[in-house]
Amino acid sequence: MFYAGGVNTVELSSKKITDLKPDALVLGVATVDGQAVPFAGPAVGRALDKACAQTIRALQIKAAPEVCQTVLVEGLESPVTFVGVGEDPDPETLRRAVGAAVRSLAGREHVVLALPTGSAEEVGALAEGALLGSYAFAQYTSWDAAPVERVSILTPLASESDAKAAAERAGILATAVNRARDLVNMAPNDLFPETFADFAEQAAKAGKGGKVKVSVLDEQALADGGYGGILAVGMGSARKPRLVKLEYAPRKADTHVALVGKGITFDSGGLSLKPAKGMETMKCDMGGAAAVLNTVLAAAELKLPVRVTGWLALAENMPGGGAQRPGDVITMYDGTTVEVLNTDAEGRLVMADALARAVEDQPDALLDVATLTGAAVVALGERTAAVLGEEQLRSDVLAAADAAGEALWPLPLPDHLDETLKSPIADLKNIGERMGGTLTAGLFLRHFVGNTRWAHLDIAGPAFHEGAPYGYTLKGATGFGVRTLVGLLENQ
Ligand code: BES
Ligand code: ZN
Ligand code: ZN
């Protein structure tokens, strides 16, 4: 099994702050009536709360969200990290604040969180922030990133079942997100379609919850099945393509959701080669497949009462001698012919096959996740993903994203742009009008979903974070999509 960095569980404790001697204590600083004041749970006690207020005043510690300062407070042995939470923080502000605090404490082993927890939801938010913020990818480094190894949350709710459930859910979610991060961070010489499929099999076997069945179509099976899109994209690489099916089918389910993920383990552009700069982060082009795999695994671990079928469309897009050419006409899984004019618009080709196969099972809803277009990054920036498709499903996705703290925004599928996908010699061509490239890509996919309720998530922006870390987001893979999709399945 590959490396999985970070902590997997938090412990809830109802002890007093002075009963513990961790390597650091995390407290919040909030703005109340324009003043920076301690944001601390009852475990801190009156006297210490006063000492903290004094320290905040004396050192002019700021309440701006995510700003961290580690200091000594009279009456406490452990150093205290004050993290700003602003005014009246919502769960996502808490997640990010705790993520920032835990990140700033790398190198210390045991960290205790003493922020207030008014509800099980807030316990979950603190736990998620800590677990996501403590992630480190150390597969290839000879130095030790030494992330925080143990997190405890001081809360009066420690023995309540809904708080315990929230902490457990946070552990399962964070494990799934961090495993998705691992897959995306893996170098593309190590993670390619075959090894990705192996990983899926091993991870499903190791899962502690409900059973996830994994079946893998190799290149021969893909050829026999007529998966012309996946095969065409994979032809230019020595690493052969795969289509992985994941099935979680609990007995009590009456809803069936299908998930399809784009799994281009490296996107060179193919013969329509990308410029060198544009290729640097293209190992992230399987972020959709990583999200789908880990959503299915999390759904099983959480024993959600919904049937979930996941599809991972895995290929490496390379310009080798066998590569598809601009001008090739290919026949997709559903029989549609496509004139391939740009081999860098490969995502829609592998997705089209997987979508067409997914609808054969007649799911109640179909969602796909793909790092599909650079245009989505231009439109919405690097932190926001686009969601397109059927209106009700789109709003369900947006509601789940909002609760999860993932940024998604709706985009339309205007019919007039569909005209631009017409080819003079085939049913479709794989590129249309350049303006609104995210919309034409979505329209292309729509040709393959029939009457199934469908929504498409373009995560090209947020799948991979190149800037400085913030909140619980580190440099590199983000695991974007997992928390929204799990939330969506929970709401079914
Ligand atoms: N994998 C890319 C999209 C992408 C860009 C993902 C930036 C993450 C960050 C995709 O396969 C691609 O190259 N799309 C082309 C489509 C175009 C040729 C119609 C694009 O967006 O330029
Ligand atoms: Zn591409
Ligand atoms: Zn791509």
Coordinates of C-alpha atoms and ligand atoms in Angstrom, one line a residue:
M1 CA 0.0 0.0 0.0
F2 CA 1.1 3.5 -0.7
Y3 CA 2.0 6.1 1.9
A4 CA -0.8 7.7 3.8
G5 CA 0.4 10.7 5.7
G6 CA -1.2 12.5 8.6
V7 CA -3.3 11.5 11.6
N8 CA -6.4 9.2 11.1
T9 CA -8.3 9.7 14.3
V10 CA -8.9 12.3 16.9
E11 CA -9.7 11.5 20.5
L12 CA -12.4 13.4 22.4
S13 CA -11.8 14.2 26.0
S14 CA -13.7 15.9 28.7
K15 CA -10.7 16.5 30.9
K16 CA -9.6 19.9 32.1
I17 CA -6.9 21.7 30.2
T18 CA -4.5 21.5 33.2
D19 CA -4.9 17.7 33.3
L20 CA -3.0 17.3 30.0
K21 CA 0.5 18.2 29.1
P22 CA 0.5 18.1 25.3
D23 CA 3.3 19.5 23.1
A24 CA 0.9 22.4 22.3
L25 CA -2.6 23.6 23.1
V26 CA -4.7 25.3 20.5
L27 CA -7.0 28.1 21.4
G28 CA -9.0 30.5 19.3
V29 CA -9.0 34.3 19.2
A30 CA -12.3 35.8 18.1
T31 CA -13.5 39.3 17.5
V32 CA -16.3 40.4 19.8
D33 CA -17.4 44.1 19.8
G34 CA -14.2 45.0 17.9
Q35 CA -12.0 43.4 20.5
A36 CA -9.7 40.3 20.2
V37 CA -10.8 37.9 23.0
P38 CA -10.2 34.2 23.8
F39 CA -12.3 31.7 21.9
A40 CA -12.0 28.8 24.3
G41 CA -14.2 26.0 25.6
P42 CA -15.2 25.4 29.2
A43 CA -12.2 23.1 29.7
V44 CA -10.0 26.2 29.9
G45 CA -11.7 27.5 33.1
R46 CA -12.2 31.0 34.3
A47 CA -8.8 31.8 35.7
L48 CA -7.0 30.6 32.6
D49 CA -9.4 32.3 30.3
K50 CA -8.5 35.5 32.1
A51 CA -4.8 34.8 31.7
C52 CA -5.3 34.2 28.0
A53 CA -7.3 37.4 27.6
Q54 CA -4.4 39.2 29.2
T55 CA -1.8 37.6 27.0
I56 CA -3.9 38.4 23.9
R57 CA -4.0 42.1 25.0
A58 CA -0.4 42.3 26.0
L59 CA 0.9 40.7 22.8
Q60 CA -1.7 42.3 20.6
I61 CA -2.6 38.8 19.2
K62 CA -4.9 39.1 16.2
A63 CA -8.3 37.5 15.6
A64 CA -7.9 37.5 11.8
P65 CA -8.9 34.1 10.5
E66 CA -6.1 31.5 10.3
V67 CA -3.4 33.8 11.8
C68 CA -1.4 31.8 14.3
Q69 CA 0.9 32.7 17.2
T70 CA 2.5 30.3 19.6
V71 CA 3.2 31.8 23.1
L72 CA 3.4 30.9 26.7
V73 CA 0.5 31.7 29.0
E74 CA 0.9 32.1 32.7
G75 CA -0.5 29.0 34.5
L76 CA 0.0 26.6 31.6
E77 CA 3.0 24.4 31.0
S78 CA 2.3 23.7 27.3
P79 CA 2.8 26.4 24.8
V80 CA -0.4 27.9 23.5
T81 CA -1.1 28.4 19.8
F82 CA -3.7 31.2 19.4
V83 CA -5.4 31.0 16.0
G84 CA -7.7 33.7 14.7
V85 CA -11.3 32.7 13.9
G86 CA -12.7 36.2 13.2
E87 CA -16.3 37.1 14.2
D88 CA -18.8 34.4 14.8
P89 CA -17.1 31.6 12.9
D90 CA -19.0 29.1 10.8
P91 CA -17.8 25.4 10.6
E92 CA -15.6 26.0 7.5
T93 CA -13.8 28.9 9.3
L94 CA -13.2 26.6 12.3
R95 CA -11.9 23.8 9.9
R96 CA -9.5 26.2 8.3
A97 CA -8.4 27.8 11.6
V98 CA -7.6 24.4 13.1
G99 CA -5.9 23.3 9.9
A100 CA -3.7 26.4 10.0
A101 CA -2.9 25.8 13.7
V102 CA -2.0 22.2 13.3
R103 CA 0.1 22.9 10.2
S104 CA 2.0 25.6 12.2
L105 CA 2.7 22.9 14.8
A106 CA 4.5 20.4 12.6
G107 CA 7.3 18.8 14.5
R108 CA 5.3 18.5 17.7
E109 CA 3.8 15.1 18.5
H110 CA 0.6 15.6 20.6
V111 CA -1.7 18.6 20.1
V112 CA -4.8 19.4 22.1
L113 CA -7.6 21.6 20.8
A114 CA -9.5 23.6 23.3
L115 CA -11.8 25.7 21.1
P116 CA -15.4 25.8 22.1
T117 CA -17.7 23.1 20.6
G118 CA -21.4 24.0 20.9
S119 CA -22.5 21.1 18.7
A120 CA -21.5 17.8 17.3
E121 CA -21.1 19.5 13.9
E122 CA -18.5 21.8 15.4
V123 CA -16.7 18.8 17.0
G124 CA -16.6 17.3 13.5
A125 CA -15.3 20.6 12.0
L126 CA -12.4 20.8 14.4
A127 CA -11.5 17.2 13.9
E128 CA -11.6 17.5 10.1
G129 CA -9.5 20.6 10.2
A130 CA -6.9 18.9 12.3
L131 CA -6.8 15.7 10.3
L132 CA -6.6 17.4 6.9
G133 CA -4.1 20.0 8.1
S134 CA -1.8 17.4 9.5
Y135 CA -1.3 15.7 6.2
A136 CA 2.2 15.4 4.7
F137 CA 3.3 13.5 1.6
A138 CA 6.6 12.0 2.4
Q139 CA 6.9 9.2 -0.1
Y140 CA 9.9 10.6 -1.8
T141 CA 11.6 12.8 0.7
S142 CA 14.6 11.8 2.7
W143 CA 13.9 14.5 5.3
D144 CA 11.2 14.1 7.8
A145 CA 8.1 16.4 7.4
A146 CA 7.1 15.3 11.0
P147 CA 3.5 16.4 10.9
V148 CA 1.5 16.4 14.2
E149 CA 0.9 12.8 15.2
R150 CA -1.9 12.9 17.8
V151 CA -4.8 15.2 18.2
S152 CA -7.2 15.5 21.1
I153 CA -10.3 17.7 21.4
L154 CA -11.4 18.9 24.8
T155 CA -15.2 19.1 24.7
P156 CA -18.0 18.7 27.2
L157 CA -19.7 16.6 24.5
A158 CA -16.9 14.0 24.7
S159 CA -19.2 11.2 25.8
E160 CA -22.2 12.1 23.7
S161 CA -23.0 9.7 20.8
D162 CA -23.6 12.3 18.1
A163 CA -20.2 14.0 18.9
K164 CA -18.5 10.7 18.8
A165 CA -20.1 9.9 15.5
A166 CA -19.1 13.3 14.2
A167 CA -15.5 12.6 15.2
E168 CA -15.6 9.2 13.6
R169 CA -17.1 10.5 10.4
A170 CA -14.3 13.2 10.3
G171 CA -11.7 10.4 10.6
I172 CA -13.2 8.4 7.7
L173 CA -13.6 11.5 5.6
A174 CA -10.1 12.8 6.2
T175 CA -8.6 9.3 5.6
A176 CA -10.4 9.3 2.2
V177 CA -9.3 12.9 1.3
N178 CA -5.7 12.1 2.4
R179 CA -5.7 8.9 0.3
A180 CA -7.0 10.9 -2.7
R181 CA -4.2 13.4 -2.0
D182 CA -1.6 10.6 -1.9
L183 CA -2.8 9.3 -5.3
V184 CA -2.5 12.7 -6.9
N185 CA 0.8 13.5 -5.3
M186 CA 2.3 10.2 -6.4
A187 CA 4.7 10.7 -9.3
P188 CA 3.3 9.6 -12.7
N189 CA 6.2 7.2 -13.2
D190 CA 4.9 5.3 -10.2
L191 CA 1.1 5.9 -10.6
F192 CA -0.2 4.9 -14.0
P193 CA -3.4 3.1 -15.0
E194 CA -2.2 -0.4 -14.0
T195 CA -0.9 0.6 -10.6
F196 CA -3.9 2.9 -10.0
A197 CA -6.2 -0.1 -10.5
D198 CA -4.0 -2.2 -8.2
F199 CA -4.3 0.5 -5.6
A200 CA -8.0 0.5 -5.9
E201 CA -8.1 -3.3 -5.4
Q202 CA -5.9 -3.2 -2.4
A203 CA -7.7 -0.2 -0.8
A204 CA -11.1 -1.9 -1.2
K205 CA -9.7 -5.1 0.4
A206 CA -8.3 -3.2 3.3
G207 CA -11.5 -1.2 3.9
K208 CA -13.1 -1.8 7.3
G209 CA -16.7 -1.0 6.4
G210 CA -19.1 -2.4 3.9
K211 CA -17.8 -4.5 1.0
V212 CA -16.6 -2.8 -2.1
K213 CA -16.2 -5.0 -5.2
V214 CA -13.6 -4.0 -7.7
S215 CA -13.4 -5.2 -11.3
V216 CA -10.8 -4.1 -13.8
L217 CA -11.0 -4.0 -17.5
D218 CA -7.5 -4.2 -19.0
E219 CA -6.6 -3.2 -22.6
Q220 CA -7.8 -6.4 -24.1
A221 CA -11.2 -6.3 -22.3
L222 CA -11.5 -2.6 -23.3
A223 CA -10.9 -3.6 -27.0
D224 CA -13.4 -6.5 -26.7
G225 CA -16.0 -4.1 -25.1
G226 CA -15.6 -1.4 -27.8
Y227 CA -14.3 1.3 -25.4
G228 CA -12.9 3.4 -28.3
G229 CA -12.4 6.6 -26.4
I230 CA -10.3 5.2 -23.5
L231 CA -8.3 3.1 -26.0
A232 CA -7.6 6.0 -28.3
V233 CA -6.3 8.1 -25.5
G234 CA -4.1 5.3 -24.1
M235 CA -2.6 4.3 -27.5
G236 CA 0.3 6.8 -27.3
S237 CA 1.6 5.4 -24.0
A238 CA 3.5 2.2 -23.1
R239 CA 1.3 2.2 -20.0
K240 CA -1.9 0.6 -21.1
P241 CA -5.3 2.0 -20.1
R242 CA -7.8 0.5 -17.6
L243 CA -11.5 1.0 -16.7
V244 CA -12.1 0.2 -13.0
K245 CA -15.6 -0.5 -11.7
L246 CA -16.3 -0.1 -8.0
E247 CA -19.5 -1.5 -6.5
Y248 CA -20.8 -0.7 -3.1
A249 CA -24.3 -2.2 -2.8
P250 CA -25.7 -2.4 0.7
R251 CA -28.8 -4.5 1.2
K252 CA -31.0 -1.6 2.5
A253 CA -30.4 0.8 -0.4
D254 CA -33.2 2.1 -2.5
T255 CA -31.2 4.8 -4.4
H256 CA -28.4 4.1 -6.8
V257 CA -25.8 6.7 -7.6
A258 CA -23.1 6.3 -10.2
L259 CA -19.8 8.3 -10.1
V260 CA -17.4 8.6 -12.9
G261 CA -13.8 10.0 -12.5
K262 CA -11.3 11.2 -15.0
G263 CA -8.1 9.3 -14.5
I264 CA -5.5 10.6 -16.8
T265 CA -2.4 9.6 -14.8
F266 CA -0.4 12.1 -16.9
D267 CA -1.6 14.5 -19.6
S268 CA 1.2 15.5 -22.0
G269 CA -1.5 16.6 -24.4
G270 CA -0.5 13.8 -26.8
L271 CA 0.5 14.8 -30.3
S272 CA -1.3 18.2 -29.6
L273 CA 1.6 18.5 -27.1
K274 CA 1.3 20.9 -24.1
P275 CA 4.0 23.5 -23.6
A276 CA 6.5 22.4 -20.8
K277 CA 5.1 24.7 -18.2
G278 CA 1.6 23.4 -18.8
M279 CA 2.7 19.8 -18.2
E280 CA 4.4 20.4 -14.8
T281 CA 1.2 19.7 -12.8
M282 CA -0.4 17.2 -15.2
K283 CA 0.0 14.3 -12.8
C284 CA -3.1 15.8 -11.2
D285 CA -5.2 14.9 -14.2
M286 CA -6.4 11.8 -12.4
G287 CA -7.8 13.9 -9.5
G288 CA -11.4 13.1 -10.5
A289 CA -10.7 9.3 -10.4
A290 CA -9.0 9.7 -7.0
A291 CA -12.0 11.5 -5.7
V292 CA -14.4 8.9 -7.0
L293 CA -12.4 5.9 -5.6
N294 CA -12.2 7.5 -2.2
T295 CA -15.8 8.6 -2.2
V296 CA -16.9 5.0 -2.8
L297 CA -14.5 3.7 -0.1
A298 CA -15.8 6.4 2.4
A299 CA -19.4 5.5 1.6
A300 CA -18.7 1.9 2.5
E301 CA -16.8 2.8 5.6
L302 CA -19.6 5.0 6.7
K303 CA -22.1 2.2 5.8
L304 CA -24.3 4.7 4.0
P305 CA -27.6 3.2 2.9
V306 CA -27.2 4.0 -0.8
R307 CA -25.9 1.9 -3.6
V308 CA -22.9 3.5 -5.2
T309 CA -21.1 2.5 -8.4
G310 CA -17.8 4.2 -9.2
W311 CA -16.0 4.2 -12.6
L312 CA -12.4 5.2 -13.0
A313 CA -11.4 6.0 -16.6
L314 CA -7.7 5.5 -16.5
A315 CA -5.2 6.3 -19.3
E316 CA -1.9 8.0 -19.8
N317 CA -2.1 10.7 -22.6
M318 CA 1.3 10.4 -24.4
P319 CA 2.6 11.2 -27.9
G320 CA 4.2 7.8 -28.6
G321 CA 4.4 6.2 -32.0
G322 CA 1.0 4.5 -31.5
A323 CA -0.6 7.8 -30.5
Q324 CA -3.9 9.0 -32.0
R325 CA -3.6 11.8 -34.5
P326 CA -5.6 15.0 -34.9
G327 CA -8.0 13.9 -37.7
D328 CA -8.5 10.4 -36.4
V329 CA -12.1 9.2 -36.2
I330 CA -12.9 6.9 -33.3
T331 CA -16.0 5.0 -32.3
M332 CA -17.0 5.4 -28.7
Y333 CA -18.5 2.7 -26.4
D334 CA -22.0 3.8 -27.3
G335 CA -21.3 3.8 -31.0
T336 CA -21.0 7.5 -31.4
T337 CA -18.2 8.5 -33.8
V338 CA -15.9 11.3 -32.9
E339 CA -13.4 13.2 -35.0
V340 CA -10.4 13.9 -32.7
L341 CA -9.1 17.3 -33.7
N342 CA -7.1 18.0 -30.5
T343 CA -5.5 15.1 -28.6
D344 CA -5.2 17.4 -25.6
A345 CA -9.0 17.3 -25.2
E346 CA -8.6 13.7 -24.1
G347 CA -10.5 13.9 -20.8
R348 CA -13.9 14.0 -22.5
L349 CA -13.0 11.0 -24.6
V350 CA -12.3 8.7 -21.7
M351 CA -15.2 10.2 -19.7
A352 CA -17.6 9.6 -22.6
D353 CA -16.9 5.9 -22.7
A354 CA -17.2 5.6 -18.9
L355 CA -20.4 7.7 -18.8
A356 CA -22.0 5.7 -21.6
R357 CA -21.2 2.5 -19.7
A358 CA -22.4 3.9 -16.4
V359 CA -25.8 4.8 -17.7
E360 CA -26.4 1.2 -18.8
D361 CA -26.9 0.2 -15.2
Q362 CA -29.7 2.8 -15.0
P363 CA -28.6 4.7 -11.9
D364 CA -31.0 7.2 -10.3
A365 CA -28.3 9.9 -10.6
L366 CA -25.0 10.1 -12.3
L367 CA -22.1 12.5 -11.3
D368 CA -18.8 12.9 -13.0
V369 CA -15.7 14.5 -11.6
A370 CA -12.9 15.6 -14.0
T371 CA -9.9 18.0 -14.2
L372 CA -11.4 18.7 -17.6
T373 CA -10.6 22.2 -18.9
G374 CA -8.1 25.0 -18.4
A375 CA -11.1 27.3 -19.2
A376 CA -12.6 26.4 -15.8
V377 CA -9.5 27.7 -14.1
V378 CA -9.7 30.9 -16.2
A379 CA -13.4 31.3 -15.4
L380 CA -13.5 30.5 -11.6
G381 CA -9.9 30.7 -10.5
E382 CA -7.8 28.0 -8.7
R383 CA -10.0 27.5 -5.7
T384 CA -13.5 27.1 -7.2
A385 CA -14.8 24.1 -9.2
A386 CA -17.6 24.3 -11.8
V387 CA -20.8 22.3 -11.7
L388 CA -22.9 21.8 -14.8
G389 CA -25.9 19.6 -15.6
E390 CA -29.4 18.9 -14.5
E391 CA -30.7 21.7 -12.3
Q392 CA -31.9 19.9 -9.3
L393 CA -28.9 17.7 -9.1
R394 CA -26.7 20.7 -9.5
S395 CA -28.4 22.4 -6.5
D396 CA -28.0 19.2 -4.5
V397 CA -24.2 19.3 -5.3
L398 CA -24.0 23.0 -4.4
A399 CA -25.7 22.4 -1.0
A400 CA -23.4 19.4 -0.2
A401 CA -20.4 21.5 -1.3
D402 CA -21.4 24.4 0.9
A403 CA -21.8 22.1 4.0
A404 CA -18.4 20.4 3.2
G405 CA -16.6 23.7 2.8
E406 CA -15.6 23.1 -0.8
A407 CA -16.1 25.9 -3.3
L408 CA -18.3 25.1 -6.3
W409 CA -20.2 27.4 -8.7
P410 CA -22.8 26.6 -11.4
L411 CA -22.2 27.1 -15.1
P412 CA -24.8 26.7 -17.9
L413 CA -25.0 24.3 -20.8
P414 CA -26.2 26.6 -23.6
D415 CA -27.7 24.7 -26.6
H416 CA -26.3 27.0 -29.2
L417 CA -22.7 25.9 -28.3
D418 CA -23.6 22.3 -28.9
E419 CA -23.8 23.2 -32.6
T420 CA -20.0 23.9 -32.5
L421 CA -19.4 20.2 -31.7
K422 CA -20.7 19.1 -35.1
S423 CA -18.2 17.4 -37.4
P424 CA -18.5 17.3 -41.2
I425 CA -17.3 13.7 -41.2
A426 CA -18.4 12.2 -37.8
D427 CA -21.2 12.5 -35.3
L428 CA -19.1 14.8 -33.1
K429 CA -15.7 16.5 -33.0
N430 CA -13.9 16.6 -29.7
I431 CA -13.4 20.4 -29.6
G432 CA -16.0 23.1 -30.2
E433 CA -16.1 26.9 -29.8
R434 CA -13.0 27.9 -27.8
M435 CA -14.8 30.6 -25.8
G436 CA -16.6 29.0 -22.9
G437 CA -14.4 25.9 -23.2
T438 CA -15.8 24.5 -19.9
L439 CA -19.3 24.6 -21.3
T440 CA -18.5 22.9 -24.6
A441 CA -16.7 20.2 -22.7
G442 CA -19.8 19.7 -20.6
L443 CA -22.0 19.7 -23.7
F444 CA -19.7 17.0 -25.2
L445 CA -20.2 14.8 -22.2
R446 CA -24.0 15.4 -22.2
H447 CA -24.2 13.4 -25.5
F448 CA -23.2 10.3 -23.5
V449 CA -25.6 10.4 -20.5
G450 CA -28.9 9.8 -22.3
N451 CA -31.9 10.6 -20.0
T452 CA -30.1 9.9 -16.8
R453 CA -30.1 12.7 -14.2
W454 CA -26.5 13.9 -14.5
A455 CA -24.2 16.6 -13.1
H456 CA -20.6 17.3 -14.1
L457 CA -17.9 18.7 -11.8
D458 CA -14.9 20.4 -13.5
I459 CA -12.3 20.4 -10.8
A460 CA -9.3 21.6 -13.0
G461 CA -8.7 24.6 -10.7
P462 CA -8.9 23.2 -7.1
A463 CA -7.6 19.7 -7.6
F464 CA -4.0 20.8 -7.2
H465 CA -2.7 23.7 -5.1
E466 CA 0.4 25.4 -6.3
G467 CA 0.5 28.4 -4.0
A468 CA 1.4 28.7 -0.3
P469 CA -0.6 26.5 2.1
Y470 CA -3.6 28.0 3.8
G471 CA -6.1 26.6 6.2
Y472 CA -6.1 22.8 5.9
T473 CA -4.9 23.0 2.2
L474 CA -1.3 22.1 1.6
K475 CA 0.9 22.5 -1.4
G476 CA 0.1 19.9 -4.0
A477 CA -2.9 17.6 -4.1
T478 CA -6.1 18.8 -2.3
G479 CA -8.3 15.7 -2.5
F480 CA -11.0 18.1 -3.8
G481 CA -14.5 16.6 -4.4
V482 CA -14.4 13.7 -1.9
R483 CA -16.2 15.6 0.9
T484 CA -18.8 17.1 -1.4
L485 CA -19.6 13.7 -3.0
V486 CA -19.8 11.9 0.4
G487 CA -22.1 14.7 1.7
L488 CA -24.3 14.3 -1.4
L489 CA -24.5 10.6 -0.9
E490 CA -25.4 11.1 2.8
N491 CA -28.2 13.4 1.7
Q492 CA -29.7 10.8 -0.7
Ligands
BES1 N1 -6.1 18.2 -18.3 C1 -6.4 19.3 -19.1 C2 -7.2 20.4 -18.3 C3 -6.5 21.1 -17.2 C4 -5.8 22.3 -17.3 C5 -6.5 20.5 -15.9 C6 -5.2 22.9 -16.2 C7 -5.9 21.1 -14.8 C8 -5.2 22.3 -15.0 C9 -7.3 18.9 -20.3 O1 -7.1 17.6 -20.7 C10 -7.0 19.8 -21.4 O2 -5.8 19.9 -21.8 N2 -8.0 20.5 -21.9 C11 -7.8 21.4 -23.0 C12 -9.0 21.3 -23.9 C13 -8.8 22.1 -25.2 C14 -7.8 21.4 -26.0 C15 -10.2 22.1 -25.9 C16 -7.7 22.8 -22.4 O3 -8.3 23.1 -21.4 O4 -6.9 23.6 -22.9
ZN2 ZN -5.5 17.4 -22.1
ZN3 ZN -6.5 16.2 -19.3

